[in-house]
């Protein structure tokens, strides 16, 4: 009997890479029941679930697959199809031809990856499609044709996975930017089954690993930090599959540890956007005092809160969503469970920030979600609890909790976004789940870590605590790109006085200890800090996150592409006597760099280097400056074009500290319009502008003169789908 692989998948809604299940319709006959052995949460910024996934099994060369009940996805739905074939050869294109959609908004399929098993010709393929901005789907039908008519071309199994992506990076054809990197691998029944993609550098990024074997036995075990979501066995075909998922591990490798026979694995990295866009509402209801909102399953209700008080809400059905768009309403009782969602949004046309109060506390259960978007504010008078089968909180505005916050379920996650502020008047108790602070700030009176959990910090995140005495988990602090700072504050602070494990194995975690007001264990700065970088007599995290200046002053760093195809780099320093050496680093994507040369201090303060690249397209260079004391810092990144580049790229912004202007550097693949929006630290939009550019490398002037001083976020959107967010300090 021919053996095939059946690939499992998941159904999620991505809010900046934070996942919640979305409803799917029931399916026709021949669809086997989904066996969910695991249905768990993503460890960092939301949950991942295999529930409601549509499965189809066929023994024919061609088949048609259709939903039956109403299916109305939100805009920007990314559809994944995982197909397996009974056999096929590398030269037989029909054995992995893509599906075609015959109804429902005309889904156009695009192949993500296809691959053969190790040595047996069996095949697994993954395809994607995008619904578009205004879908009108009530159902969809997918056909798998067979133009050759050969039995060897038959599809043995199929899975359809719908991902509604709100606020994620969907630029490009068929959501190509949403799945930004793909990795694959095959092998035999040995350990360390892995498929790699480029390392995760953007907090909030989701990672899926689909692993399949051609025997009906379980793939067992996963690498630390990964969670088994589902383990499926399919007949006929005698095949087994395993789906794992995680977020914010920054290693970019999907790993299982044991398989029974030949196996195939595909890893997909799903990129989030940096700033969440406004939640779409077809209509908005004006709330009145004491009104109750009971949301049916799979429905969204949007309200303008006004000054209504005594409101109640029942969100107890799958994928029920309540969105508060404006006003200052107060909810006396809210029940949120069973994958329901409450969104506190800000209408961009409203002058005031949306502020919602919960005077009697709030409890999130069963993978339900509280999402604070666009600078909106929530005040919880009392306790906030993530209980039951887990709840999730995502803050892209401001959250104030007067009481305690308890996270006691491994499915729960707390995400504090780039512009966010979280203030807890009582104790934050972590015994399970995870907290991710991505460039935002968290202030808490008492922090307790009592179990298997972690706090992940990136992009210069800040956590300030008065009392932090309980830390039962070794290396409970994890850092992503940019790291973060743990700051202790007085006047009656305490650190590591009781049971306390070493804090972290990352030097990117900076700890700020004041000169007075905090009682600190004598061995904290030796053993209990772990590998953290500790600064004593420290006034605030803001000071040490900036770092001290190097004695080396770089006065020039330029480059140009020679007619020979070599990159010519030149730079100068003002105080050459302080130089020890330079390292020249090179990249083809602007994120991952490798050292290509090093230069020791020379007599002259002017330096130059020529480098040859085989990469066709944009290439990036930066300098690592090292002084005589061993301190080092990076220069700005310069970009050169070698050959031709097909895609538009947002390169960088400089200077990052200015009083009037900054230059946005980008490469335009075509002549087009570039739009940018400037957002202040309170998430208020302060300026929007559009500019026309020609094809090629460009420098656009960003005028911040007259804007309020402080941290500004510049969100860029190109006409052909490239987007990004950059930070600048306005003096």
XYZ file of C-alpha atoms in Angstrom:
731
model
C 0.000 0.000 0.000
C 1.282 3.461 -0.890
C 2.246 5.487 2.121
C 1.614 9.217 2.380
C 2.052 12.084 4.801
C -0.829 13.936 6.326
C 0.058 17.467 7.514
C -1.730 19.089 10.418
C -2.176 22.827 10.887
C -3.948 25.422 13.024
C -6.544 28.146 12.810
C -5.646 31.530 14.289
C -6.311 35.223 14.219
C -3.096 37.213 14.268
C -3.161 40.566 16.052
C 0.431 41.719 15.644
C 1.394 38.098 15.618
C -0.834 37.266 18.570
C -3.105 34.366 17.915
C -6.749 33.615 18.587
C -8.929 30.964 16.973
C -11.334 31.958 14.208
C -14.559 30.084 13.286
C -14.670 27.612 10.412
C -17.686 26.026 8.769
C -18.477 22.374 8.948
C -17.451 20.337 5.967
C -18.859 17.751 3.572
C -18.705 13.983 3.676
C -15.329 12.307 3.349
C -13.891 14.753 5.907
C -12.433 12.850 8.755
C -12.905 14.026 12.311
C -10.042 16.005 13.747
C -8.419 14.260 16.672
C -6.999 16.894 18.944
C -4.511 15.508 21.343
C -3.228 18.949 22.271
C -4.906 22.344 22.044
C -2.633 24.774 23.802
C -1.455 28.348 23.887
C 1.510 29.992 22.261
C 4.070 30.554 24.983
C 4.703 34.233 24.390
C 1.970 36.254 22.814
C -1.230 34.282 22.374
C -2.622 30.826 21.860
C -2.189 28.338 19.087
C -4.864 25.772 18.462
C -5.542 22.955 16.003
C -9.273 23.069 16.729
C -11.742 23.717 13.907
C -9.220 22.723 11.274
C -10.823 21.186 8.167
C -9.462 17.781 7.140
C -10.113 15.918 3.894
C -8.987 12.426 2.902
C -9.221 11.082 -0.644
C -7.948 8.026 -2.505
C -8.526 9.523 -5.936
C -6.283 11.393 -8.331
C -8.608 14.409 -8.271
C -11.245 15.558 -5.814
C -13.399 18.531 -4.873
C -13.598 19.907 -1.349
C -16.289 22.321 -0.156
C -17.615 23.885 3.028
C -21.342 23.670 3.714
C -22.338 26.234 6.314
C -21.900 29.982 6.047
C -18.293 31.038 6.091
C -17.679 34.799 6.288
C -14.011 35.543 6.958
C -12.754 38.951 7.922
C -10.589 40.925 5.518
C -7.086 39.651 4.931
C -7.751 35.961 5.570
C -4.726 33.833 4.788
C -5.702 30.324 3.705
C -3.228 27.450 3.964
C -3.691 24.104 2.231
C -1.407 21.193 3.175
C -1.576 18.465 0.532
C 0.027 15.033 0.442
C 0.429 12.718 -2.561
C 0.708 8.940 -2.583
C 3.687 9.039 -4.911
C 5.358 11.132 -7.545
C 8.666 11.977 -9.071
C 10.598 15.219 -9.224
C 9.945 15.395 -12.977
C 6.182 14.855 -12.715
C 4.659 18.283 -12.111
C 1.124 16.882 -11.909
C 1.977 15.034 -8.733
C 2.184 18.351 -6.906
C -0.002 20.688 -8.993
C -1.626 23.415 -6.921
C -5.343 23.496 -6.063
C -7.734 25.768 -7.947
C -10.611 27.617 -6.297
C -13.926 27.650 -8.144
C -16.096 29.699 -5.806
C -15.959 32.175 -2.934
C -14.077 35.341 -3.830
C -11.866 33.498 -6.308
C -9.022 32.459 -4.055
C -5.828 32.480 -6.077
C -3.415 29.857 -4.783
C 0.317 30.331 -4.562
C 2.695 27.492 -3.706
C 4.716 28.079 -0.538
C 6.801 24.907 -0.645
C 6.764 21.339 -1.925
C 9.225 18.609 -1.114
C 9.918 14.886 -1.506
C 10.369 12.517 1.391
C 13.804 11.147 1.990
C 14.374 8.585 -0.744
C 10.826 7.377 -1.447
C 9.207 9.902 -3.791
C 6.297 10.709 -1.479
C 5.493 14.398 -1.331
C 4.068 17.076 0.972
C 3.110 20.516 -0.349
C 1.845 23.733 1.251
C -0.155 26.394 -0.628
C -1.541 29.768 0.408
C -4.230 32.169 -0.777
C -5.515 35.560 0.404
C -9.170 36.617 0.603
C -8.567 40.336 0.006
C -9.746 43.477 1.755
C -13.536 43.064 1.323
C -14.394 39.362 1.164
C -17.907 38.265 0.230
C -17.406 34.548 0.810
C -20.356 32.532 2.098
C -18.602 29.245 1.337
C -15.646 28.115 -0.710
C -14.870 25.145 -2.908
C -11.387 23.933 -3.766
C -10.669 21.589 -6.667
C -7.651 19.340 -7.099
C -7.549 18.301 -10.729
C -5.478 15.618 -12.381
C -4.607 16.440 -15.957
C -2.529 13.307 -16.501
C -5.069 10.850 -15.111
C -2.320 8.788 -13.549
C -2.971 6.969 -10.284
C 0.501 7.989 -9.176
C -0.711 11.590 -9.101
C -3.460 11.003 -6.562
C -3.812 13.206 -3.474
C -4.053 11.118 -0.350
C -4.966 13.801 2.168
C -5.618 17.493 2.509
C -5.982 20.061 5.257
C -7.460 23.537 4.890
C -6.382 26.127 7.461
C -7.807 29.630 7.627
C -5.805 32.375 9.332
C -7.492 35.740 9.639
C -4.647 38.206 9.826
C -5.526 41.528 11.448
C -2.609 43.905 11.814
C -0.148 41.441 10.312
C 2.118 42.119 7.374
C -0.008 41.059 4.384
C 1.792 43.101 1.747
C 2.503 41.372 -1.537
C 0.689 38.780 -3.618
C -1.318 36.155 -1.736
C 0.042 37.224 1.633
C 3.631 36.550 0.634
C 4.878 39.037 3.219
C 2.856 37.380 5.981
C 4.876 34.209 5.503
C 8.237 35.900 5.361
C 10.570 32.904 5.567
C 10.260 29.223 4.776
C 12.523 26.320 5.682
C 12.397 22.615 4.876
C 14.235 19.399 5.603
C 13.858 15.627 5.207
C 15.448 12.640 6.878
C 15.118 9.161 8.347
C 14.173 8.085 11.857
C 16.886 9.940 13.714
C 16.685 12.619 16.366
C 16.672 16.372 15.881
C 14.191 16.620 13.044
C 14.443 20.277 12.099
C 13.450 22.851 9.503
C 15.034 26.272 9.761
C 14.116 29.775 8.632
C 15.878 33.074 9.160
C 16.113 33.796 12.892
C 13.090 35.484 14.409
C 13.965 39.104 15.154
C 10.536 40.720 15.319
C 8.740 40.222 18.652
C 5.251 38.868 18.120
C 6.336 36.645 15.236
C 4.621 33.262 15.054
C 6.390 30.095 13.939
C 4.764 26.885 12.656
C 6.457 23.564 12.099
C 4.600 20.869 10.129
C 6.288 17.458 10.457
C 5.097 14.287 8.733
C 6.127 10.637 8.572
C 5.137 7.906 6.121
C 4.268 5.456 8.880
C 1.353 5.464 11.266
C 3.300 6.290 14.379
C 3.759 9.365 16.485
C 6.545 11.888 16.157
C 7.599 12.220 19.781
C 9.181 15.113 21.614
C 10.003 18.700 20.709
C 12.834 21.067 21.402
C 12.525 23.116 24.598
C 10.330 26.145 24.039
C 8.131 24.445 21.425
C 4.660 23.071 22.028
C 3.013 20.068 20.371
C -0.351 21.275 19.108
C -1.700 18.187 17.399
C -0.655 14.644 16.578
C -2.656 13.130 13.723
C -2.832 9.616 12.280
C -4.497 9.163 8.908
C -5.838 6.058 7.158
C -5.662 5.003 4.414
C -2.075 5.931 3.787
C -0.659 4.744 7.096
C 0.685 8.249 7.731
C 1.300 10.334 10.821
C 1.840 14.060 11.328
C 2.781 16.398 14.129
C 2.324 20.169 14.392
C 4.455 22.293 16.709
C 4.362 26.030 17.272
C 5.886 28.819 19.275
C 6.528 32.563 19.283
C 9.507 34.749 20.131
C 12.118 32.023 20.556
C 14.421 33.971 18.224
C 16.145 30.811 17.034
C 14.073 30.315 13.892
C 14.136 26.502 14.033
C 11.094 24.230 14.206
C 12.264 20.996 15.849
C 10.820 17.591 16.680
C 13.062 14.927 18.193
C 12.030 11.451 16.993
C 10.264 9.857 14.014
C 9.476 6.262 13.129
C 10.516 6.343 9.479
C 11.062 8.767 6.611
C 9.930 12.258 7.493
C 9.441 15.697 5.990
C 9.260 19.037 7.766
C 8.293 22.550 6.698
C 8.766 25.626 8.916
C 6.816 28.841 8.262
C 7.516 32.201 9.889
C 4.485 34.532 10.034
C 5.411 38.199 10.395
C 3.300 40.643 12.424
C 2.965 44.365 11.794
C 4.478 46.821 14.268
C 1.326 48.902 14.860
C -2.162 47.457 14.851
C -4.611 49.148 12.469
C -8.179 50.018 13.364
C -10.563 47.111 13.881
C -13.047 47.012 10.948
C -16.707 47.459 11.891
C -19.628 47.359 9.439
C -21.849 49.225 11.935
C -21.533 50.727 15.410
C -24.205 50.570 18.152
C -24.498 53.426 20.666
C -24.457 52.000 24.194
C -26.955 53.064 26.878
C -26.811 52.690 30.679
C -27.223 49.122 32.041
C -27.313 47.611 28.556
C -26.374 43.949 28.159
C -24.413 42.665 25.182
C -24.709 38.942 24.565
C -22.623 38.114 21.497
C -23.563 35.042 19.411
C -20.909 32.642 18.203
C -18.751 33.796 15.308
C -20.152 37.331 15.378
C -18.668 40.770 16.003
C -20.554 43.681 17.599
C -19.039 47.175 17.719
C -20.238 49.842 20.144
C -19.691 53.511 20.795
C -19.511 53.572 24.578
C -20.262 57.217 25.291
C -20.514 57.673 29.067
C -22.688 54.590 29.600
C -22.406 52.865 33.002
C -23.517 49.510 34.415
C -22.908 47.708 31.125
C -22.691 43.918 31.078
C -21.390 41.588 28.402
C -21.552 37.850 27.836
C -18.857 36.590 25.491
C -19.221 32.860 26.041
C -19.390 31.565 22.474
C -16.676 30.557 20.070
C -15.182 33.595 18.274
C -17.660 36.093 19.729
C -16.114 39.582 19.550
C -17.144 42.825 21.286
C -15.373 45.990 20.113
C -15.576 49.287 22.037
C -14.698 52.007 19.531
C -15.023 55.200 21.565
C -16.212 56.822 24.787
C -15.608 56.159 28.482
C -18.017 53.297 29.305
C -17.996 51.235 32.505
C -18.726 47.468 32.584
C -20.011 46.169 35.906
C -19.821 42.532 34.772
C -18.142 40.855 31.816
C -17.850 37.127 31.149
C -15.227 36.186 28.555
C -14.529 32.542 27.703
C -14.362 29.971 24.902
C -12.023 31.848 22.569
C -14.083 35.031 22.702
C -12.486 38.453 22.301
C -13.009 41.928 23.756
C -11.285 44.731 21.853
C -10.856 48.228 23.248
C -10.101 50.330 20.197
C -9.740 54.019 19.384
C -11.708 55.575 16.565
C -9.184 57.726 14.636
C -11.921 60.334 14.092
C -12.613 60.665 17.821
C -10.827 63.465 19.670
C -10.552 61.644 23.003
C -8.924 58.311 23.809
C -11.280 55.396 24.422
C -11.195 54.577 28.154
C -13.049 51.520 29.485
C -13.456 50.743 33.195
C -14.093 47.412 34.924
C -14.944 48.402 38.535
C -15.343 44.789 39.702
C -12.206 43.240 38.242
C -11.907 40.945 35.236
C -11.362 37.205 34.661
C -10.302 35.755 31.294
C -10.897 32.038 30.713
C -10.690 29.357 28.016
C -8.187 31.083 25.734
C -10.262 34.270 25.660
C -8.649 37.592 24.857
C -8.564 41.202 25.987
C -7.007 43.396 23.312
C -6.230 47.070 23.998
C -5.449 48.687 20.642
C -4.367 52.021 19.151
C -3.514 53.778 22.396
C -6.866 53.040 24.075
C -6.956 52.721 27.871
C -8.435 50.175 30.281
C -8.794 50.600 34.048
C -9.409 47.451 36.123
C -10.411 48.337 39.674
C -9.576 45.112 41.451
C -7.872 41.960 40.205
C -7.173 40.773 36.687
C -6.961 36.977 36.454
C -6.006 34.729 33.552
C -7.535 31.452 34.694
C -9.495 28.387 33.627
C -7.979 27.043 30.440
C -6.028 30.238 29.951
C -6.665 33.810 28.890
C -4.573 36.316 26.989
C -4.035 40.069 27.307
C -2.440 42.192 24.588
C -1.732 45.837 25.316
C -1.069 48.367 22.551
C -2.288 51.238 24.660
C -2.499 51.605 28.430
C -3.692 49.162 31.093
C -3.995 50.100 34.760
C -4.809 47.391 37.334
C -5.322 48.618 40.896
C -5.221 45.106 42.393
C -3.300 41.948 41.493
C -2.584 40.204 38.204
C -2.447 36.400 38.331
C -1.233 34.210 35.461
C -1.575 30.592 36.521
C -2.182 28.621 33.333
C 0.416 27.552 30.775
C -1.955 28.623 27.974
C -1.967 32.233 29.137
C 0.159 35.064 27.821
C 0.566 38.772 28.498
C 1.877 40.880 25.601
C 2.942 44.506 26.227
C 3.454 46.127 22.825
C 5.789 48.778 21.518
C 3.809 51.840 22.664
C 2.176 50.202 25.651
C 2.095 50.945 29.373
C 1.011 48.434 32.012
C 0.712 49.536 35.639
C -0.107 47.071 38.441
C -0.803 48.492 41.882
C -0.585 45.143 43.663
C 1.255 41.906 42.908
C 1.920 40.239 39.574
C 2.018 36.484 40.246
C 3.465 34.239 37.548
C 3.277 30.514 38.118
C 2.757 29.544 34.481
C 2.203 31.174 31.111
C 4.425 33.922 29.812
C 4.908 37.697 29.719
C 6.417 39.426 26.697
C 7.368 43.111 26.928
C 8.197 44.379 23.456
C 9.577 47.903 23.779
C 6.789 48.862 26.189
C 6.920 49.377 29.930
C 5.518 47.510 32.921
C 5.392 48.974 36.425
C 4.458 46.707 39.320
C 4.617 47.002 43.078
C 5.477 43.324 43.742
C 6.704 40.735 41.236
C 6.551 37.002 42.028
C 7.739 34.152 39.783
C 6.623 30.897 41.374
C 6.771 28.268 38.638
C 7.768 27.295 35.130
C 7.363 30.595 33.335
C 9.364 33.482 31.944
C 9.383 37.192 31.207
C 10.674 38.000 27.751
C 11.981 41.503 27.013
C 13.060 43.081 23.737
C 13.504 46.444 21.978
C 14.668 48.189 25.163
C 11.637 47.137 27.191
C 11.354 48.381 30.778
C 10.090 46.583 33.868
C 10.103 48.487 37.162
C 9.339 46.755 40.460
C 9.495 47.748 44.124
C 9.636 44.217 45.585
C 11.039 41.191 43.735
C 11.863 38.462 46.259
C 10.403 35.288 44.757
C 12.004 33.804 41.652
C 11.781 30.010 41.669
C 12.535 29.590 37.955
C 16.132 29.471 36.723
C 16.762 32.015 33.927
C 13.221 33.356 34.183
C 14.168 36.467 32.168
C 14.691 35.982 28.420
C 15.822 38.678 25.984
C 15.084 39.244 22.334
C 16.591 41.844 19.969
C 17.591 44.984 21.870
C 17.109 43.375 25.278
C 15.514 45.256 28.135
C 15.943 46.646 31.629
C 14.759 45.498 35.055
C 14.759 48.514 37.344
C 14.264 48.351 41.120
C 12.667 51.382 42.771
C 12.174 52.581 46.336
C 11.454 53.818 48.845
C 10.739 50.422 50.465
C 12.080 48.069 47.833
C 13.478 44.572 48.261
C 15.375 42.318 45.845
C 16.287 38.635 46.227
C 15.759 38.437 49.968
C 14.052 35.020 49.907
C 14.108 32.034 47.521
C 15.709 33.344 44.363
C 17.181 31.539 41.337
C 19.773 33.183 39.034
C 17.908 35.673 36.887
C 19.033 35.159 33.278
C 21.679 33.727 30.994
C 21.623 36.839 28.790
C 23.898 39.852 29.154
C 21.339 41.829 27.102
C 19.217 42.086 30.259
C 20.272 45.222 32.111
C 19.510 45.638 35.792
C 19.294 49.094 37.340
C 19.927 49.173 41.125
C 19.456 52.487 42.944
C 21.868 53.853 45.535
C 19.178 53.776 48.250
C 15.587 52.743 48.921
C 16.003 49.071 47.960
C 17.364 46.281 50.173
C 19.407 43.967 47.941
C 20.713 40.481 48.744
C 24.497 40.506 49.093
C 24.981 37.772 46.488
C 22.680 39.249 43.848
C 25.461 41.029 41.955
C 27.634 37.905 42.009
C 25.572 34.745 41.515
C 21.865 35.635 41.546
C 22.050 38.096 38.666
C 23.091 35.295 36.296
C 24.596 36.872 33.186
C 22.679 40.153 33.509
C 24.548 43.449 33.168
C 24.105 45.263 36.501
C 24.471 49.012 37.014
C 24.590 50.235 40.624
C 23.761 53.734 41.827
C 21.411 53.800 38.844
C 18.728 56.475 38.712
C 16.488 54.871 36.049
C 16.345 52.370 33.194
C 16.128 55.255 30.721
C 19.733 56.191 31.503
C 21.356 52.771 31.083
C 19.307 51.720 28.059
C 20.927 54.524 26.109
C 24.432 53.318 27.031
C 27.531 55.460 27.477
C 29.284 57.136 24.539
C 32.460 55.715 23.032
C 35.561 57.880 22.926
C 35.695 57.090 19.177
C 33.865 59.667 17.050
C 32.974 58.472 13.560
C 32.888 61.533 11.290
C 32.177 59.776 7.973
C 31.053 56.383 6.707
C 30.218 56.120 2.997
C 30.239 53.581 0.218
C 29.787 53.264 -3.518
C 29.582 50.451 -6.064
C 32.533 50.383 -8.441
C 32.238 49.499 -12.140
C 34.080 46.256 -11.335
C 31.182 45.163 -9.066
C 33.167 45.716 -5.873
C 31.880 47.717 -2.902
C 34.169 50.582 -1.909
C 33.789 51.595 1.750
C 35.434 54.651 3.326
C 35.249 56.120 6.828
C 37.028 58.604 9.084
C 37.333 59.116 12.845
C 38.004 62.308 14.788
C 40.157 60.749 17.536
C 42.216 58.002 15.963
C 44.403 57.507 19.078
C 41.454 55.930 20.896
C 40.906 53.291 18.193
C 41.804 49.639 18.754
C 40.237 48.099 15.633
C 37.282 47.983 13.244
C 35.187 45.015 12.104
C 33.368 45.320 8.778
C 30.086 43.403 8.651
C 27.996 42.525 5.604
C 24.367 41.465 5.061
C 22.039 40.628 2.183
C 18.834 41.393 4.093
C 19.766 44.185 6.518
C 19.092 41.992 9.586
C 21.600 39.150 9.736
C 25.221 40.339 9.398
C 28.504 38.461 9.074
C 32.016 39.790 9.519
C 33.936 39.984 6.243
C 37.047 41.902 7.319
C 38.804 43.591 10.224
C 41.264 46.479 10.332
C 43.621 47.459 13.120
C 44.325 51.062 14.052
C 46.305 52.866 11.329
C 48.460 55.977 11.389
C 45.908 57.919 9.371
C 42.396 58.587 10.675
C 40.992 57.819 7.208
C 40.188 54.185 6.389
C 38.940 52.325 3.335
C 38.117 48.787 2.217
C 36.909 47.015 -0.938
C 34.648 43.990 -0.726
C 33.283 41.674 -3.429
C 29.759 40.269 -3.105
C 28.145 37.539 -5.193
C 24.654 38.576 -4.076
C 22.482 40.202 -6.737
C 20.416 43.034 -5.239
C 20.690 45.301 -2.224
C 23.638 44.703 0.111
C 24.265 46.252 3.519
C 27.402 47.206 5.457
C 28.076 48.402 9.000
C 31.164 49.048 11.113
C 31.867 47.729 14.591
C 34.089 50.326 16.294
C 36.236 49.019 19.172
C 38.184 51.343 21.456
C 41.303 50.662 23.563
C 39.214 49.764 26.629
C 37.366 47.083 24.668
C 34.104 49.024 24.431
C 32.342 48.732 21.106
C 29.457 50.227 19.160
C 27.999 49.976 15.671
C 27.900 52.614 12.976
C 24.859 53.352 10.877
C 24.083 50.858 8.094
C 24.842 51.900 4.528
C 23.187 50.287 1.519
C 24.557 49.647 -1.970
C 22.963 48.098 -5.065
C 24.842 45.257 -6.754
C 23.166 44.266 -10.022
C 19.384 44.631 -9.779
C 16.711 44.368 -7.087
C 13.128 43.277 -7.792
C 11.462 44.314 -4.534
C 10.933 47.614 -2.734
C 12.908 47.803 0.525
C 12.660 50.193 3.496
C 16.272 50.531 4.607
C 16.696 52.933 7.509
C 16.162 56.297 9.146
C 18.862 58.705 10.297
C 19.584 60.490 12.459
C 17.500 58.863 15.167
C 17.795 61.952 17.384
C 16.908 65.277 15.756
C 15.207 68.631 16.238
C 13.983 69.207 12.694
C 14.561 66.549 10.020
C 15.547 62.949 9.376
C 16.285 61.051 6.184
C 14.338 57.906 5.292
C 16.390 55.668 3.016
C 14.607 53.153 0.786
C 14.867 51.345 -2.515
C 11.830 51.672 -4.818
C 11.353 48.830 -7.298
C 9.094 51.107 -9.357
C 8.043 54.723 -9.385
C 5.317 54.994 -6.758
C 3.756 56.825 -3.809
C 5.215 56.433 -0.317
C 2.963 57.248 2.659
C 4.102 57.723 6.230
C 2.327 58.372 9.513
C 4.007 59.781 12.626
C 2.668 58.513 15.977
C 3.688 59.926 19.349
C 4.445 57.914 22.494
C 0.783 58.113 23.562
C -0.187 56.414 20.269
C -1.720 59.613 18.863
C -1.359 60.218 15.151
C 0.382 63.600 14.805
C 1.231 63.760 11.095
C 0.469 61.955 7.829
C 2.122 62.667 4.483
C 2.564 61.118 1.008
C 5.517 61.514 -1.350
C 6.193 60.375 -4.916
C 9.487 58.599 -5.655
C 11.227 57.259 -8.742
C 12.734 53.790 -9.153
C 16.039 53.262 -7.337
C 17.710 54.173 -4.051
C 15.984 57.151 -2.440
C 16.339 59.465 0.533
C 13.099 61.096 1.683
C 13.083 64.038 4.070
C 10.933 63.477 7.167
C 10.110 66.850 8.691
C 9.408 66.693 12.436
C 9.801 70.432 13.037
C 6.879 71.694 15.097
C 5.934 68.243 16.391
C 5.895 67.608 20.150
C 9.248 66.542 21.637
C 9.750 62.965 22.768
C 9.740 59.502 21.205
C 8.014 59.325 17.807
C 7.143 56.264 15.712
C 7.166 56.625 11.931
C 5.024 54.042 10.126
C 5.896 53.716 6.423
C 3.688 52.150 3.733
C 4.779 51.820 0.093
C 2.349 51.553 -2.791
C 3.510 48.040 -3.653
C 2.985 46.639 -0.152
C 6.224 47.119 1.790
C 5.728 48.505 5.300
C 7.695 49.165 8.464
C 7.846 51.221 11.648
C 10.889 53.173 12.885
C 11.645 55.174 15.998
C 13.032 58.687 16.309
C 13.670 60.959 19.276
C 12.446 64.519 18.691
C 14.340 67.065 20.801
